[in-house]
Short mmCIF file of C-alpha atoms in Angstrom, two decimals:
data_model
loop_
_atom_site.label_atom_id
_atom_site.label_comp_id
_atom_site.label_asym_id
_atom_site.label_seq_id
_atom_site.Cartn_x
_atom_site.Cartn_y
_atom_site.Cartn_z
CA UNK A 183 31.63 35.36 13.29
CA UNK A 184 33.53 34.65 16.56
CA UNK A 185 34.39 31.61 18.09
CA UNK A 186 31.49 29.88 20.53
CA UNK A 187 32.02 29.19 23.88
CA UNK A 188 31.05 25.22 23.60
CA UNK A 189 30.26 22.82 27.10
CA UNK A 190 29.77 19.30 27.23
CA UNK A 191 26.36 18.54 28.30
CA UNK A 192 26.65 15.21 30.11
CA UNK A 193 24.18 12.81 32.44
CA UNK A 194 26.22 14.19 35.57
CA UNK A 195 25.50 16.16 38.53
CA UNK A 196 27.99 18.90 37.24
CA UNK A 197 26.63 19.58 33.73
CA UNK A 198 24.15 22.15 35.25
CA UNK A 199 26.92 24.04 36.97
CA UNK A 200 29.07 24.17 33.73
CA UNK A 201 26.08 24.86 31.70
CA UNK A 202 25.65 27.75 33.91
CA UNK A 203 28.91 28.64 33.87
CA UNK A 204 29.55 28.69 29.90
CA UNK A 205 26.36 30.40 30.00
CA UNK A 206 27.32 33.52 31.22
CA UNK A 207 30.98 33.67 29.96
CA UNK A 208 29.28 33.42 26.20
CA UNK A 209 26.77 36.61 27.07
CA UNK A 210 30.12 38.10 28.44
CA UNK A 211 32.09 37.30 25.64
CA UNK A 212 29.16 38.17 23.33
CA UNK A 213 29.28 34.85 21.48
CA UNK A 214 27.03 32.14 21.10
CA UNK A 215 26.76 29.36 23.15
CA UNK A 216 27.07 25.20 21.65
CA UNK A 217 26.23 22.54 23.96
CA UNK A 218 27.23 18.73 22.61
CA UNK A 219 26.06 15.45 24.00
CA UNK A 220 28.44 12.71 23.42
CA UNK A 221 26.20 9.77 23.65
CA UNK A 222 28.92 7.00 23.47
CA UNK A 223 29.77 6.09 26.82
CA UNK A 224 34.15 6.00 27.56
CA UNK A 225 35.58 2.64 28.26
CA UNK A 226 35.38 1.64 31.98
CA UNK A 227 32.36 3.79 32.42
CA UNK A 228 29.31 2.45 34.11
CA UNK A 229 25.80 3.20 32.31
CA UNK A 230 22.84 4.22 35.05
CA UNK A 231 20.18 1.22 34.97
CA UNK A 232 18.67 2.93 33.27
CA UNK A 233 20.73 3.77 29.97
CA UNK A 234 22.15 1.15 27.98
CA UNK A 235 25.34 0.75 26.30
CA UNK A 236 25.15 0.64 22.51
CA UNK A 237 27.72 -1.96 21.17
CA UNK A 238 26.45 -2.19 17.58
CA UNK A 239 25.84 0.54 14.52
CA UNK A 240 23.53 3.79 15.78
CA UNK A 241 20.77 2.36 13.51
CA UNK A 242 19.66 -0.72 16.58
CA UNK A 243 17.24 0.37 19.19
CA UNK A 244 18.96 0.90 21.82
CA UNK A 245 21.66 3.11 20.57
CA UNK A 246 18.75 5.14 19.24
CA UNK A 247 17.22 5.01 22.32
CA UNK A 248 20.55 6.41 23.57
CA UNK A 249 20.36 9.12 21.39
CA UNK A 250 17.34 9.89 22.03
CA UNK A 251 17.95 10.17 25.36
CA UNK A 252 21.12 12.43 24.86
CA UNK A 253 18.78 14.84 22.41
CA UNK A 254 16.04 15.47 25.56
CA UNK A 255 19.17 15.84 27.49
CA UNK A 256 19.97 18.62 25.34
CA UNK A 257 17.34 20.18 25.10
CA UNK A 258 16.59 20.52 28.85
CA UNK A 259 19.98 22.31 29.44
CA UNK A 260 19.58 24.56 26.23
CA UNK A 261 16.20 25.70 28.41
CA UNK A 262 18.14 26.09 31.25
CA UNK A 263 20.56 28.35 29.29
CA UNK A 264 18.49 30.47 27.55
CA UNK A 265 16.44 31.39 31.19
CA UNK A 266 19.84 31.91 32.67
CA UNK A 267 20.60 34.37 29.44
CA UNK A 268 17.73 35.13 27.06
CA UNK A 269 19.44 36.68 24.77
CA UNK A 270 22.08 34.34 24.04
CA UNK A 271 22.44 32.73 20.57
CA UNK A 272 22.41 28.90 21.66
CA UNK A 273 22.77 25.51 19.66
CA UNK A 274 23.50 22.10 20.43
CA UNK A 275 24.70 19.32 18.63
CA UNK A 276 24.69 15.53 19.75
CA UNK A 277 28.00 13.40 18.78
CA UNK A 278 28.31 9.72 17.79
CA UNK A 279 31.34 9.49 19.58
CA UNK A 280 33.11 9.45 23.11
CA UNK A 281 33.03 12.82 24.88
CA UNK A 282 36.83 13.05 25.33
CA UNK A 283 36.66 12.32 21.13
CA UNK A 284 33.80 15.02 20.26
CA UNK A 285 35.01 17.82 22.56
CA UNK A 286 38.56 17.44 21.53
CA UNK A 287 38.21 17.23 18.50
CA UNK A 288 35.71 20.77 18.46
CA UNK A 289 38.23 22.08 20.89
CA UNK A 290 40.18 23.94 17.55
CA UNK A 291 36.78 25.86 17.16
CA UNK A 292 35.47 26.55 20.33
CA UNK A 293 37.19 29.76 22.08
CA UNK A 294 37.07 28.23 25.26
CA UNK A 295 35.58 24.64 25.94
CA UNK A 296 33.56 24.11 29.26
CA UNK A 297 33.03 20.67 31.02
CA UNK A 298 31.70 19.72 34.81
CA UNK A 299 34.26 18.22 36.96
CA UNK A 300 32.57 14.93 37.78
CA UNK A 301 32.38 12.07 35.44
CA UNK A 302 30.00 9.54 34.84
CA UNK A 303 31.63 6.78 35.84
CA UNK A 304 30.12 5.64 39.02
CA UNK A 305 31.82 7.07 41.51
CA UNK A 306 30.00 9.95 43.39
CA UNK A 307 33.32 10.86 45.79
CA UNK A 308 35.29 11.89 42.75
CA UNK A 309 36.01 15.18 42.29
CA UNK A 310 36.79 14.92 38.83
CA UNK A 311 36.15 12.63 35.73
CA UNK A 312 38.90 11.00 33.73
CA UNK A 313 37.42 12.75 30.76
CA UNK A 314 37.77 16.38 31.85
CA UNK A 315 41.28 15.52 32.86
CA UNK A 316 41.78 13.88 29.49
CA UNK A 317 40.45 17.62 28.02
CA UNK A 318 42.11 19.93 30.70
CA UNK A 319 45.80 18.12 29.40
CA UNK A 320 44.97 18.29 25.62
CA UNK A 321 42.67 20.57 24.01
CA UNK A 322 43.58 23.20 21.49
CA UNK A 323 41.39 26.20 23.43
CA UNK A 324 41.13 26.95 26.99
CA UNK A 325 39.77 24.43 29.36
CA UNK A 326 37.51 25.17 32.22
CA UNK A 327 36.43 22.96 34.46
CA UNK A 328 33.37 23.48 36.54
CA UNK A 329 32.70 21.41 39.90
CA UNK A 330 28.89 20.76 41.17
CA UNK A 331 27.79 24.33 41.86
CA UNK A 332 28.43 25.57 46.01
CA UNK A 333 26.40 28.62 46.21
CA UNK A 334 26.75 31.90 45.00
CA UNK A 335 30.39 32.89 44.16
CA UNK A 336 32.53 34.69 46.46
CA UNK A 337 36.03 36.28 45.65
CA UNK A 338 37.94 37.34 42.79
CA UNK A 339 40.09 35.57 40.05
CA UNK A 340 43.35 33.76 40.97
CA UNK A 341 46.37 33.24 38.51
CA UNK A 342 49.19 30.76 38.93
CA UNK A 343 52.40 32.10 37.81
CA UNK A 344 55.68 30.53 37.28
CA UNK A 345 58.89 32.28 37.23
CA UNK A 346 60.58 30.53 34.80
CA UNK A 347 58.23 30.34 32.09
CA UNK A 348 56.14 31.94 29.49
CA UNK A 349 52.83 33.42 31.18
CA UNK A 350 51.43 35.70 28.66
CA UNK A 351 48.66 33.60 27.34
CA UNK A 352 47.53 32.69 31.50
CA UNK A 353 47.20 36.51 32.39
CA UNK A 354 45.57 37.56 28.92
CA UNK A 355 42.55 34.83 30.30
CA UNK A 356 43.09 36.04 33.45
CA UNK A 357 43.29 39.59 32.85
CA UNK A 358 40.15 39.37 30.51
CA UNK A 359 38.79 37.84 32.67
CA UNK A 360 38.66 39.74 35.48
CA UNK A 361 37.33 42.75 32.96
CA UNK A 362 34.64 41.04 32.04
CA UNK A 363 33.04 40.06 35.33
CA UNK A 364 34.75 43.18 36.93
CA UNK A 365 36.53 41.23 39.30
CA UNK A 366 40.16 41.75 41.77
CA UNK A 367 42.91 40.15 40.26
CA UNK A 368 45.13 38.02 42.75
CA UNK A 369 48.39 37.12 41.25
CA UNK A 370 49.92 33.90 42.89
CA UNK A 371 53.82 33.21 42.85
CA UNK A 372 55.04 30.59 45.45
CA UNK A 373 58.76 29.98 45.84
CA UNK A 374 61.30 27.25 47.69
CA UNK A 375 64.75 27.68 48.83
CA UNK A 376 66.95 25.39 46.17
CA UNK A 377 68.45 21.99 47.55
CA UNK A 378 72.12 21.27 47.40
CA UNK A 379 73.61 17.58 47.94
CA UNK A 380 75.75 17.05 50.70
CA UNK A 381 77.84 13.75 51.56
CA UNK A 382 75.09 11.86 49.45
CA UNK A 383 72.10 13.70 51.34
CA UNK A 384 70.32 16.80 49.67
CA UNK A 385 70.74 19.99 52.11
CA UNK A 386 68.99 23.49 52.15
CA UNK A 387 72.12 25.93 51.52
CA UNK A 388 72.39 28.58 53.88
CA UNK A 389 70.21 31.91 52.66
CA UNK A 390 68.95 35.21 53.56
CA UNK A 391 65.31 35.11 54.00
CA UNK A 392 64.94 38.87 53.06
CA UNK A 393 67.08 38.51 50.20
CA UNK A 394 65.46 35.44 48.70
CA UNK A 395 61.52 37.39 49.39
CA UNK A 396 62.80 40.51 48.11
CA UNK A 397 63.86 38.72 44.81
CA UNK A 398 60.99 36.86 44.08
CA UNK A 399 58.69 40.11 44.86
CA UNK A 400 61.19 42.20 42.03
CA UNK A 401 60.45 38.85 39.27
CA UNK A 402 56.70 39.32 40.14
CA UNK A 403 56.49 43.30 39.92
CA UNK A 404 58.53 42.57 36.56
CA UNK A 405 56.04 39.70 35.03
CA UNK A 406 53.21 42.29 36.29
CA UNK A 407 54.00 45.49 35.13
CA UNK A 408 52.89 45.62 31.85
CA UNK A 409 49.76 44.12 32.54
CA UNK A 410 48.74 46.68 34.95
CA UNK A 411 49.43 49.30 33.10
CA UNK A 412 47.53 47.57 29.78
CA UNK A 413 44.02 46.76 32.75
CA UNK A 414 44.27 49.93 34.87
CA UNK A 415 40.20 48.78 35.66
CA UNK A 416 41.50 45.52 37.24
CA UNK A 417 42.79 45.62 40.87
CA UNK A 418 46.14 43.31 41.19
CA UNK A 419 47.30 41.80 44.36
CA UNK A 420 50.22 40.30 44.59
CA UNK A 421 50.35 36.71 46.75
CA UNK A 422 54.25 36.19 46.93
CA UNK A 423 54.95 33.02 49.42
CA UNK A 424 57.41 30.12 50.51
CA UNK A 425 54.89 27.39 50.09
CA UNK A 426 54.26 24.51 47.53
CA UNK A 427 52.46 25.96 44.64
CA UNK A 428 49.23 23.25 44.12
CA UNK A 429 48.44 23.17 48.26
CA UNK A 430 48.90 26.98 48.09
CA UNK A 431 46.28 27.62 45.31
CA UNK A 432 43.72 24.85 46.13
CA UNK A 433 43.88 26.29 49.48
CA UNK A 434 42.50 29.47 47.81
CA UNK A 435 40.02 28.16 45.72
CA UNK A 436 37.64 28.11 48.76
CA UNK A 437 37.77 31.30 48.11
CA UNK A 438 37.69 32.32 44.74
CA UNK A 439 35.48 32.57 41.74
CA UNK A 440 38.21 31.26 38.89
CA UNK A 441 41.19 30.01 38.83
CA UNK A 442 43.95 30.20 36.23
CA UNK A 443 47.08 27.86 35.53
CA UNK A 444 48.81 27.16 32.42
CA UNK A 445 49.67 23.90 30.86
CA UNK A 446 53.62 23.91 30.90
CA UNK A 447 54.19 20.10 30.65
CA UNK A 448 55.49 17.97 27.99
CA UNK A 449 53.54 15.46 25.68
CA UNK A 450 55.37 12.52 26.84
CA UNK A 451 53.86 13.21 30.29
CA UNK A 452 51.45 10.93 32.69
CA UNK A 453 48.85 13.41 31.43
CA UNK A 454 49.79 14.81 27.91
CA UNK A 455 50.71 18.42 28.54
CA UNK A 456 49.49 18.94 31.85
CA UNK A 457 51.98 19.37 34.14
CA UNK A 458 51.85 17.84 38.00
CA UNK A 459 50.56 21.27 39.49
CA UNK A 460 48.18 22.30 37.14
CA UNK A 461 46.55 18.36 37.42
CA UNK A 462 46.41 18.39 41.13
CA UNK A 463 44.90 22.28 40.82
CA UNK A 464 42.23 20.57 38.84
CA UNK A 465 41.82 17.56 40.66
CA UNK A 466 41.19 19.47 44.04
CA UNK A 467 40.29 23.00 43.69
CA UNK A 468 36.82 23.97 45.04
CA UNK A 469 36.11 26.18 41.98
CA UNK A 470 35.97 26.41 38.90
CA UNK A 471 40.00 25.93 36.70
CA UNK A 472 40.65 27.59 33.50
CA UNK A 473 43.83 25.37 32.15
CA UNK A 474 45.74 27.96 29.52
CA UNK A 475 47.95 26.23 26.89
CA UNK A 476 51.10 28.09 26.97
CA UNK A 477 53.27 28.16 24.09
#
């Protein structure tokens, strides 16, 4: 039996969009679908007025009535699933625990976990909850990360390379991706002349322009030319520019349908393994983020 696609189904504007969203990648992926409610609110988050905060065992009334309230939840999103995709296989689950807690923890079952962007914290002008960050830096399966739904998509699939590391595990998603949905590929590799220090200041050295772009487009055609040859369906372009990498591709998610980064950073990083463009990718893009772990 394969691996579900599983979404968090929370109290926030963006659960419908990633319900949606994991929807449609399980018929795709034909797998079944697992929603789970995490009833237990995060520390720091503010309960609506009218959901209260359980502080004692599950057994008072009012973390039942919690519960309860998570399980109609539930069940109003599974509806919404199945009428998005009646065929899907579907179940939900609720969890006596925090959200960041349950859908980690699932994360090592789940072949790709789903969450909205926005939180439930209180504050409608964020673009993204701390508990989807929390997931994006440290889950054992691909992360995506769904913002409240814009529309009808528009565009293609956009993956984030980077030169000097391993990318085979961000263009398989992407790749398979793009299959799936029968969508363009665009292949994004942005690039900065190297600083050198001079008399205690740092300095651009002197370079040729054509040189430098001619280099970077050889790397690219290099990290690319197996995979075209393995998706010969899948129409690649390449997006080779002097720019800074996170601007660059949250400029594009206006733009796009998906986009794809790996997680290249270290554990002992401000956000586990998620390095600092990959975080502000998530934090900003306009679209939906699938964070890869590489490695």
């Amino acid at each position: 039996m394969p691996l579900p696609v599983i979404v968090g189904a929370a109290d926030a504007p963006s659960a419908v969009a990633a319900v949606d969203w994991a929807a449609d990648e399980a018929a795709l992926r034909g797998t079944r679908l697992h929603l789970v409610h995490a009833w237990q609110w995060e520390p720091g988050e503010t309960p609506t007025p009218t959901t209260a905060t359980p502080t004692t065992a599950a057994s008072t009334p009012v973390a039942a009535e919690v519960e309860q309230g998570g399980e109609r939840l539930l069940d109003e999103l599974v509806r919404r699933a199945r009428s998005r995709q009646a065929e899907l296989e579907i179940s939900s689950e609720t969890a006596d625990s925090s959200a960041r807690d349950a859908l980690n923890g699932l994360s090592g079952q789940a072949q790709v976990l789903v969450v909205g962007a926005r939180g439930r914290g209180g504050f409608p002008a964020l673009l993204i909850g701390s508990t989807s960050l929390y997931l994006a830096a440290r889950a054992a399966c691909p992360v995506v990360v769904v913002p409240d739904g814009g529309g009808e998509p528009v565009g293609g699939v956009t993956v984030g390379l980077h030169g000097q590391e391993p990318n085979d595990e961000v263009l398989s998603f992407a790749f398979e991706t793009c299959l799936r949905r029968r969508l363009p590929l665009r292949a994004v590799h942005t690039w900065s002349y190297p600083l050198i220090r001079l008399s205690g200041r740092l300095a651009p050295p002197v370079y040729e322009r054509g040189h430098v772009e001619a280099e970077q487009a050889r790397l690219v055609a290099e990290l690319l030319a197996g995979w075209r040859e393995k998706y010969p369906q899948v129409p690649v372009e390449e997006d080779i520019v002097r720019a800074g990498p996170a601007k660059h591709l949250v400029t594009l998610s206006e733009h796009q349908q998906l986009l794809v980064v790996g997680r290249h950073g270290t554990p002992e990083g401000p956000v586990g393994r998620l390095g600092s463009v990959s975080q502000a990718v998530v934090q900003h893009a306009r679209c939906p983020v699938a964070v890869i772990p590489v490695g």
